[in-house]
Amino acid sequence: MPNPENPVTRRSRLSTNTVLTLVVLLAAAVVFGGVLLFNGSKSDGADGTRSGGSTVAADVLRKPDSNTLLDKPGAEVTIVEFLDYQCPACAGYYKKITKKLEEDYAGRITFVTRNFPLDMHPLAVPAARAAEAAALQGKYREMYHELYDNYLSWARTADGSQASADLNGAQARFDEFARRIGLDLDRFHRDLNSETVTQRIERDRADGRRAGVSGTPTIFVNGSEFSPSGETFADVEEQLREQIEQELAR
Amino acid sequence: MTAERAGAPAASEASSSVRRLGWLYVVGGGVGLAAAIALILEKLATLANPDHVPTCTLNPVVSCGSVMDSPQATAFGFPNPLLGIGGFAVVVTVGVVLLCGFRPPRWFWLGMQTGTTFGVGFVHWLIYSSLYDIGALCPYCMVVWVVTIPIFWYTTLHNLTSGHLTPGGRPVALVLARYHTVVLTLWYLAIVVLVFEAFWFYWRTLL
C-alpha cells in the first residue's frame, strides 16, 4: 500500500483488515479443532471404561507446586493420592502397592501426593508438616519415604495396637529422619510451624474436599476416582495397575 | 493532509462510519437490552419462587442460577441487569438518532465514551468473576459480553479517529481503525480461549 490517500487503495486497505481477520479466525479454528480432535480422541474411549463416571478437575487435584513422587512432564497418566501419614490404610497402600508403583512406573507416569490429614489421627498434621517442611528444602520424596518406611516407629503406640498421640516422640523421630536425608535442621524446625506449611496443608485439604475426598487413601487416576472392589491389597493393586495400563494404552 | 482527504470524500466517509455506528448501536444495544430484560425476568421468577430453575440453567457450567445468586450479580446493591436495561436503552436510542442524521457534539461523544468504557470495564470484571470465582457461565450474560465489547470498541475508534479524545493520537487511531475487525476478533478469541481454559475439565467430559 504505497499511497494510503488514494481512494482506490482504500478498498484494499479494508481488505487487508478482512484478510487478516480471516487469517486470525482460520488459525484459531485450526488450533481449536486440533485441540478438540486431539483431546477428543484421547477421551473418547474413556466413557466406556471409566468406572467412576465424572472426573475431577485437574487443577483441583494438582496445584503447580504440589508434591510429586514421580513427575513426567506431559504424562499420559497422572495419579493423585490424598493421604494421611498416620493412617494405617495409607501405610498399607504404601507398603503393598504405591511403593512398587513408584518403582515400576518411574519415568512413565506422574504421581502426585496431597495432604488429607484426618482429625482422628493426632500425629497426622505434624507428619504432614514434616513432609512439607522437607519439601521446602527440596527433599519431599525422601521425607515421604522416611515417614512411611518407618511408620511403626512414630505413628503407632509401642504395642502397635492404636494410633500414637506422642507428639514429642514423633517429633524426635522426624528430626532423625531430617538429619538422615540431609536437611538443614534449623530451617526444618522453623519451617515446621510456618505459615507456608500450614497454607499448603490447608490448601490440599480444601482441594480434597472439593474433589469429594472423605477418607484416606483416596486415589485419582486421570481425574477419576479409583474405587477398588478387591478385598486384599493384591486385588487392589491389580485393579490399580490395570487402570493405569488402560490409560497408558489410550 | 492533502486537499483531497479534507474534502468531500472524507466527510462522506465519516458520515457513513457514523451510520455504521448507529446500526451497531441499534442492533447491539437491542440485543443487549433483550438479554438484560431476560435476566431481570429470570431474577423476578426466582424471587417469586426460589425453586424456579432459570431457562438458561442447563447444567453445572452453563448456569444462570449460580451466576445470578452470586454476590457479583448485585455489584451495586441491585441486580446488574437493571444497569443493562437503562444502559442499552440509551444505546439503542442513540443509534436511532444517529441513523436519523443527528451529528452529536463532542461532549455527547465523550458521554458515550464514558458510558461504554464503564460498561466494558464492568463486563470484563464480570467475565473474570464468572470464570474464576463463580465457575459458571450464564448465556444471557455472555450475550451482554458479546455486544458490549464492539459497542465500546467502535465508540472508542470513532472518538479517536474524529479527534474527540486526543487530537495527537490520530496515527495510532488510524492504524487501529484500519485493522478494526482484527482487533475485535483477537479480543473475542482471547475470551473464548479463557472460557475454554477455565472450563476445560468440563468440556472434556462432554467429548
PDB file of N, CA and C in Angstrom, chain B residues 5-55:
ATOM      1  N   ARG B   5      -8.167  14.648   0.876  1.00  0.00           N
ATOM      2  CA  ARG B   5      -8.631  13.984   2.096  1.00  0.00           C
ATOM      3  C   ARG B   5      -9.584  14.849   2.896  1.00  0.00           C
ATOM      4  N   ALA B   6      -9.219  16.125   2.940  1.00  0.00           N
ATOM      5  CA  ALA B   6     -10.040  17.013   3.760  1.00  0.00           C
ATOM      6  C   ALA B   6     -11.376  17.313   3.100  1.00  0.00           C
ATOM      7  N   GLY B   7     -11.483  16.990   1.839  1.00  0.00           N
ATOM      8  CA  GLY B   7     -12.667  17.373   1.075  1.00  0.00           C
ATOM      9  C   GLY B   7     -13.835  16.424   1.250  1.00  0.00           C
ATOM     10  N   ALA B   8     -14.650  16.422   0.263  1.00  0.00           N
ATOM     11  CA  ALA B   8     -15.921  15.704   0.312  1.00  0.00           C
ATOM     12  C   ALA B   8     -15.799  14.211   0.616  1.00  0.00           C
ATOM     13  N   PRO B   9     -14.870  13.450   0.001  1.00  0.00           N
ATOM     14  CA  PRO B   9     -14.846  12.009   0.251  1.00  0.00           C
ATOM     15  C   PRO B   9     -14.672  11.695   1.727  1.00  0.00           C
ATOM     16  N   ALA B  10     -13.752  12.450   2.367  1.00  0.00           N
ATOM     17  CA  ALA B  10     -13.502  12.190   3.783  1.00  0.00           C
ATOM     18  C   ALA B  10     -14.766  12.450   4.586  1.00  0.00           C
ATOM     19  N   ALA B  11     -15.429  13.529   4.262  1.00  0.00           N
ATOM     20  CA  ALA B  11     -16.642  13.873   5.006  1.00  0.00           C
ATOM     21  C   ALA B  11     -17.694  12.784   4.845  1.00  0.00           C
ATOM     22  N   SER B  12     -17.833  12.281   3.618  1.00  0.00           N
ATOM     23  CA  SER B  12     -18.865  11.271   3.417  1.00  0.00           C
ATOM     24  C   SER B  12     -18.466   9.960   4.083  1.00  0.00           C
ATOM     25  N   GLU B  13     -17.158   9.743   4.107  1.00  0.00           N
ATOM     26  CA  GLU B  13     -16.712   8.522   4.781  1.00  0.00           C
ATOM     27  C   GLU B  13     -17.039   8.611   6.273  1.00  0.00           C
ATOM     28  N   ALA B  14     -16.757   9.798   6.856  1.00  0.00           N
ATOM     29  CA  ALA B  14     -17.049   9.998   8.269  1.00  0.00           C
ATOM     30  C   ALA B  14     -18.536   9.784   8.521  1.00  0.00           C
ATOM     31  N   SER B  15     -19.327  10.305   7.622  1.00  0.00           N
ATOM     32  CA  SER B  15     -20.771  10.185   7.794  1.00  0.00           C
ATOM     33  C   SER B  15     -21.211   8.724   7.734  1.00  0.00           C
ATOM     34  N   SER B  16     -20.637   7.977   6.783  1.00  0.00           N
ATOM     35  CA  SER B  16     -21.065   6.585   6.682  1.00  0.00           C
ATOM     36  C   SER B  16     -20.549   5.792   7.870  1.00  0.00           C
ATOM     37  N   SER B  17     -19.388   6.206   8.430  1.00  0.00           N
ATOM     38  CA  SER B  17     -18.910   5.482   9.617  1.00  0.00           C
ATOM     39  C   SER B  17     -19.829   5.751  10.802  1.00  0.00           C
ATOM     40  N   VAL B  18     -20.375   6.973  10.862  1.00  0.00           N
ATOM     41  CA  VAL B  18     -21.335   7.263  11.935  1.00  0.00           C
ATOM     42  C   VAL B  18     -22.613   6.450  11.741  1.00  0.00           C
ATOM     43  N   ARG B  19     -23.015   6.295  10.464  1.00  0.00           N
ATOM     44  CA  ARG B  19     -24.214   5.474  10.212  1.00  0.00           C
ATOM     45  C   ARG B  19     -23.990   4.027  10.638  1.00  0.00           C
ATOM     46  N   ARG B  20     -22.775   3.531  10.308  1.00  0.00           N
ATOM     47  CA  ARG B  20     -22.493   2.140  10.717  1.00  0.00           C
ATOM     48  C   ARG B  20     -22.534   2.016  12.239  1.00  0.00           C
ATOM     49  N   LEU B  21     -21.983   3.034  12.893  1.00  0.00           N
ATOM     50  CA  LEU B  21     -22.011   3.031  14.351  1.00  0.00           C
ATOM     51  C   LEU B  21     -23.462   3.056  14.845  1.00  0.00           C
ATOM     52  N   GLY B  22     -24.281   3.849  14.136  1.00  0.00           N
ATOM     53  CA  GLY B  22     -25.694   3.911  14.503  1.00  0.00           C
ATOM     54  C   GLY B  22     -26.349   2.546  14.413  1.00  0.00           C
ATOM     55  N   TRP B  23     -26.081   1.830  13.341  1.00  0.00           N
ATOM     56  CA  TRP B  23     -26.641   0.478  13.203  1.00  0.00           C
ATOM     57  C   TRP B  23     -26.133  -0.444  14.304  1.00  0.00           C
ATOM     58  N   LEU B  24     -24.835  -0.320  14.599  1.00  0.00           N
ATOM     59  CA  LEU B  24     -24.260  -1.154  15.670  1.00  0.00           C
ATOM     60  C   LEU B  24     -24.978  -0.878  16.989  1.00  0.00           C
ATOM     61  N   TYR B  25     -25.218   0.416  17.248  1.00  0.00           N
ATOM     62  CA  TYR B  25     -25.904   0.775  18.494  1.00  0.00           C
ATOM     63  C   TYR B  25     -27.307   0.176  18.538  1.00  0.00           C
ATOM     64  N   VAL B  26     -28.010   0.286  17.402  1.00  0.00           N
ATOM     65  CA  VAL B  26     -29.393  -0.202  17.379  1.00  0.00           C
ATOM     66  C   VAL B  26     -29.413  -1.722  17.566  1.00  0.00           C
ATOM     67  N   VAL B  27     -28.586  -2.417  16.767  1.00  0.00           N
ATOM     68  CA  VAL B  27     -28.630  -3.881  16.824  1.00  0.00           C
ATOM     69  C   VAL B  27     -27.994  -4.390  18.120  1.00  0.00           C
ATOM     70  N   GLY B  28     -26.754  -3.932  18.391  1.00  0.00           N
ATOM     71  CA  GLY B  28     -26.050  -4.394  19.594  1.00  0.00           C
ATOM     72  C   GLY B  28     -26.804  -3.993  20.851  1.00  0.00           C
ATOM     73  N   GLY B  29     -27.235  -2.750  20.889  1.00  0.00           N
ATOM     74  CA  GLY B  29     -27.975  -2.275  22.050  1.00  0.00           C
ATOM     75  C   GLY B  29     -29.277  -3.043  22.223  1.00  0.00           C
ATOM     76  N   GLY B  30     -29.929  -3.310  21.092  1.00  0.00           N
ATOM     77  CA  GLY B  30     -31.192  -4.060  21.161  1.00  0.00           C
ATOM     78  C   GLY B  30     -30.985  -5.455  21.714  1.00  0.00           C
ATOM     79  N   VAL B  31     -29.952  -6.119  21.216  1.00  0.00           N
ATOM     80  CA  VAL B  31     -29.662  -7.472  21.698  1.00  0.00           C
ATOM     81  C   VAL B  31     -29.316  -7.433  23.187  1.00  0.00           C
ATOM     82  N   GLY B  32     -28.484  -6.462  23.559  1.00  0.00           N
ATOM     83  CA  GLY B  32     -28.107  -6.326  24.971  1.00  0.00           C
ATOM     84  C   GLY B  32     -29.331  -6.053  25.834  1.00  0.00           C
ATOM     85  N   LEU B  33     -30.214  -5.203  25.308  1.00  0.00           N
ATOM     86  CA  LEU B  33     -31.430  -4.863  26.056  1.00  0.00           C
ATOM     87  C   LEU B  33     -32.284  -6.113  26.257  1.00  0.00           C
ATOM     88  N   ALA B  34     -32.409  -6.900  25.196  1.00  0.00           N
ATOM     89  CA  ALA B  34     -33.206  -8.121  25.311  1.00  0.00           C
ATOM     90  C   ALA B  34     -32.597  -9.058  26.350  1.00  0.00           C
ATOM     91  N   ALA B  35     -31.281  -9.187  26.338  1.00  0.00           N
ATOM     92  CA  ALA B  35     -30.627 -10.076  27.303  1.00  0.00           C
ATOM     93  C   ALA B  35     -30.834  -9.573  28.726  1.00  0.00           C
ATOM     94  N   ALA B  36     -30.716  -8.259  28.910  1.00  0.00           N
ATOM     95  CA  ALA B  36     -30.894  -7.692  30.246  1.00  0.00           C
ATOM     96  C   ALA B  36     -32.315  -7.910  30.735  1.00  0.00           C
ATOM     97  N   ILE B  37     -33.267  -7.737  29.822  1.00  0.00           N
ATOM     98  CA  ILE B  37     -34.674  -7.963  30.210  1.00  0.00           C
ATOM     99  C   ILE B  37     -34.890  -9.427  30.583  1.00  0.00           C
ATOM    100  N   ALA B  38     -34.309 -10.321  29.765  1.00  0.00           N
ATOM    101  CA  ALA B  38     -34.448 -11.745  30.074  1.00  0.00           C
ATOM    102  C   ALA B  38     -33.883 -12.056  31.456  1.00  0.00           C
ATOM    103  N   LEU B  39     -32.734 -11.455  31.763  1.00  0.00           N
ATOM    104  CA  LEU B  39     -32.121 -11.707  33.070  1.00  0.00           C
ATOM    105  C   LEU B  39     -32.992 -11.201  34.205  1.00  0.00           C
ATOM    106  N   ILE B  40     -33.571 -10.031  34.009  1.00  0.00           N
ATOM    107  CA  ILE B  40     -34.434  -9.481  35.058  1.00  0.00           C
ATOM    108  C   ILE B  40     -35.670 -10.358  35.244  1.00  0.00           C
ATOM    109  N   LEU B  41     -36.235 -10.824  34.122  1.00  0.00           N
ATOM    110  CA  LEU B  41     -37.417 -11.690  34.232  1.00  0.00           C
ATOM    111  C   LEU B  41     -37.061 -12.970  34.990  1.00  0.00           C
ATOM    112  N   GLU B  42     -35.887 -13.525  34.681  1.00  0.00           N
ATOM    113  CA  GLU B  42     -35.472 -14.734  35.394  1.00  0.00           C
ATOM    114  C   GLU B  42     -35.269 -14.432  36.875  1.00  0.00           C
ATOM    115  N   LYS B  43     -34.700 -13.265  37.132  1.00  0.00           N
ATOM    116  CA  LYS B  43     -34.463 -12.873  38.523  1.00  0.00           C
ATOM    117  C   LYS B  43     -35.793 -12.757  39.268  1.00  0.00           C
ATOM    118  N   LEU B  44     -36.754 -12.117  38.625  1.00  0.00           N
ATOM    119  CA  LEU B  44     -38.062 -11.956  39.257  1.00  0.00           C
ATOM    120  C   LEU B  44     -38.712 -13.319  39.495  1.00  0.00           C
ATOM    121  N   ALA B  45     -38.614 -14.197  38.500  1.00  0.00           N
ATOM    122  CA  ALA B  45     -39.210 -15.528  38.649  1.00  0.00           C
ATOM    123  C   ALA B  45     -38.548 -16.273  39.800  1.00  0.00           C
ATOM    124  N   THR B  46     -37.223 -16.098  39.942  1.00  0.00           N
ATOM    125  CA  THR B  46     -36.517 -16.767  41.032  1.00  0.00           C
ATOM    126  C   THR B  46     -36.931 -16.197  42.380  1.00  0.00           C
ATOM    127  N   LEU B  47     -37.164 -14.884  42.410  1.00  0.00           N
ATOM    128  CA  LEU B  47     -37.579 -14.258  43.669  1.00  0.00           C
ATOM    129  C   LEU B  47     -38.968 -14.740  44.063  1.00  0.00           C
ATOM    130  N   ALA B  48     -39.838 -14.840  43.057  1.00  0.00           N
ATOM    131  CA  ALA B  48     -41.202 -15.264  43.344  1.00  0.00           C
ATOM    132  C   ALA B  48     -41.238 -16.717  43.788  1.00  0.00           C
ATOM    133  N   ASN B  49     -40.379 -17.511  43.201  1.00  0.00           N
ATOM    134  CA  ASN B  49     -40.363 -18.934  43.514  1.00  0.00           C
ATOM    135  C   ASN B  49     -38.907 -19.401  43.601  1.00  0.00           C
ATOM    136  N   PRO B  50     -38.416 -19.550  44.834  1.00  0.00           N
ATOM    137  CA  PRO B  50     -36.989 -19.885  44.998  1.00  0.00           C
ATOM    138  C   PRO B  50     -36.588 -21.182  44.300  1.00  0.00           C
ATOM    139  N   ASP B  51     -37.560 -22.041  44.007  1.00  0.00           N
ATOM    140  CA  ASP B  51     -37.236 -23.296  43.340  1.00  0.00           C
ATOM    141  C   ASP B  51     -37.182 -23.163  41.823  1.00  0.00           C
ATOM    142  N   HIS B  52     -37.507 -21.988  41.355  1.00  0.00           N
ATOM    143  CA  HIS B  52     -37.521 -21.784  39.907  1.00  0.00           C
ATOM    144  C   HIS B  52     -36.130 -22.039  39.318  1.00  0.00           C
ATOM    145  N   VAL B  53     -36.114 -22.856  38.280  1.00  0.00           N
ATOM    146  CA  VAL B  53     -34.846 -23.081  37.580  1.00  0.00           C
ATOM    147  C   VAL B  53     -34.850 -22.216  36.328  1.00  0.00           C
ATOM    148  N   PRO B  54     -33.948 -21.263  36.238  1.00  0.00           N
ATOM    149  CA  PRO B  54     -33.955 -20.351  35.095  1.00  0.00           C
ATOM    150  C   PRO B  54     -33.836 -21.116  33.769  1.00  0.00           C
ATOM    151  N   THR B  55     -34.439 -20.566  32.740  1.00  0.00           N
ATOM    152  CA  THR B  55     -34.411 -21.231  31.435  1.00  0.00           C
ATOM    153  C   THR B  55     -32.987 -21.399  30.927  1.00  0.00           C
TER     154      THR B  55
END
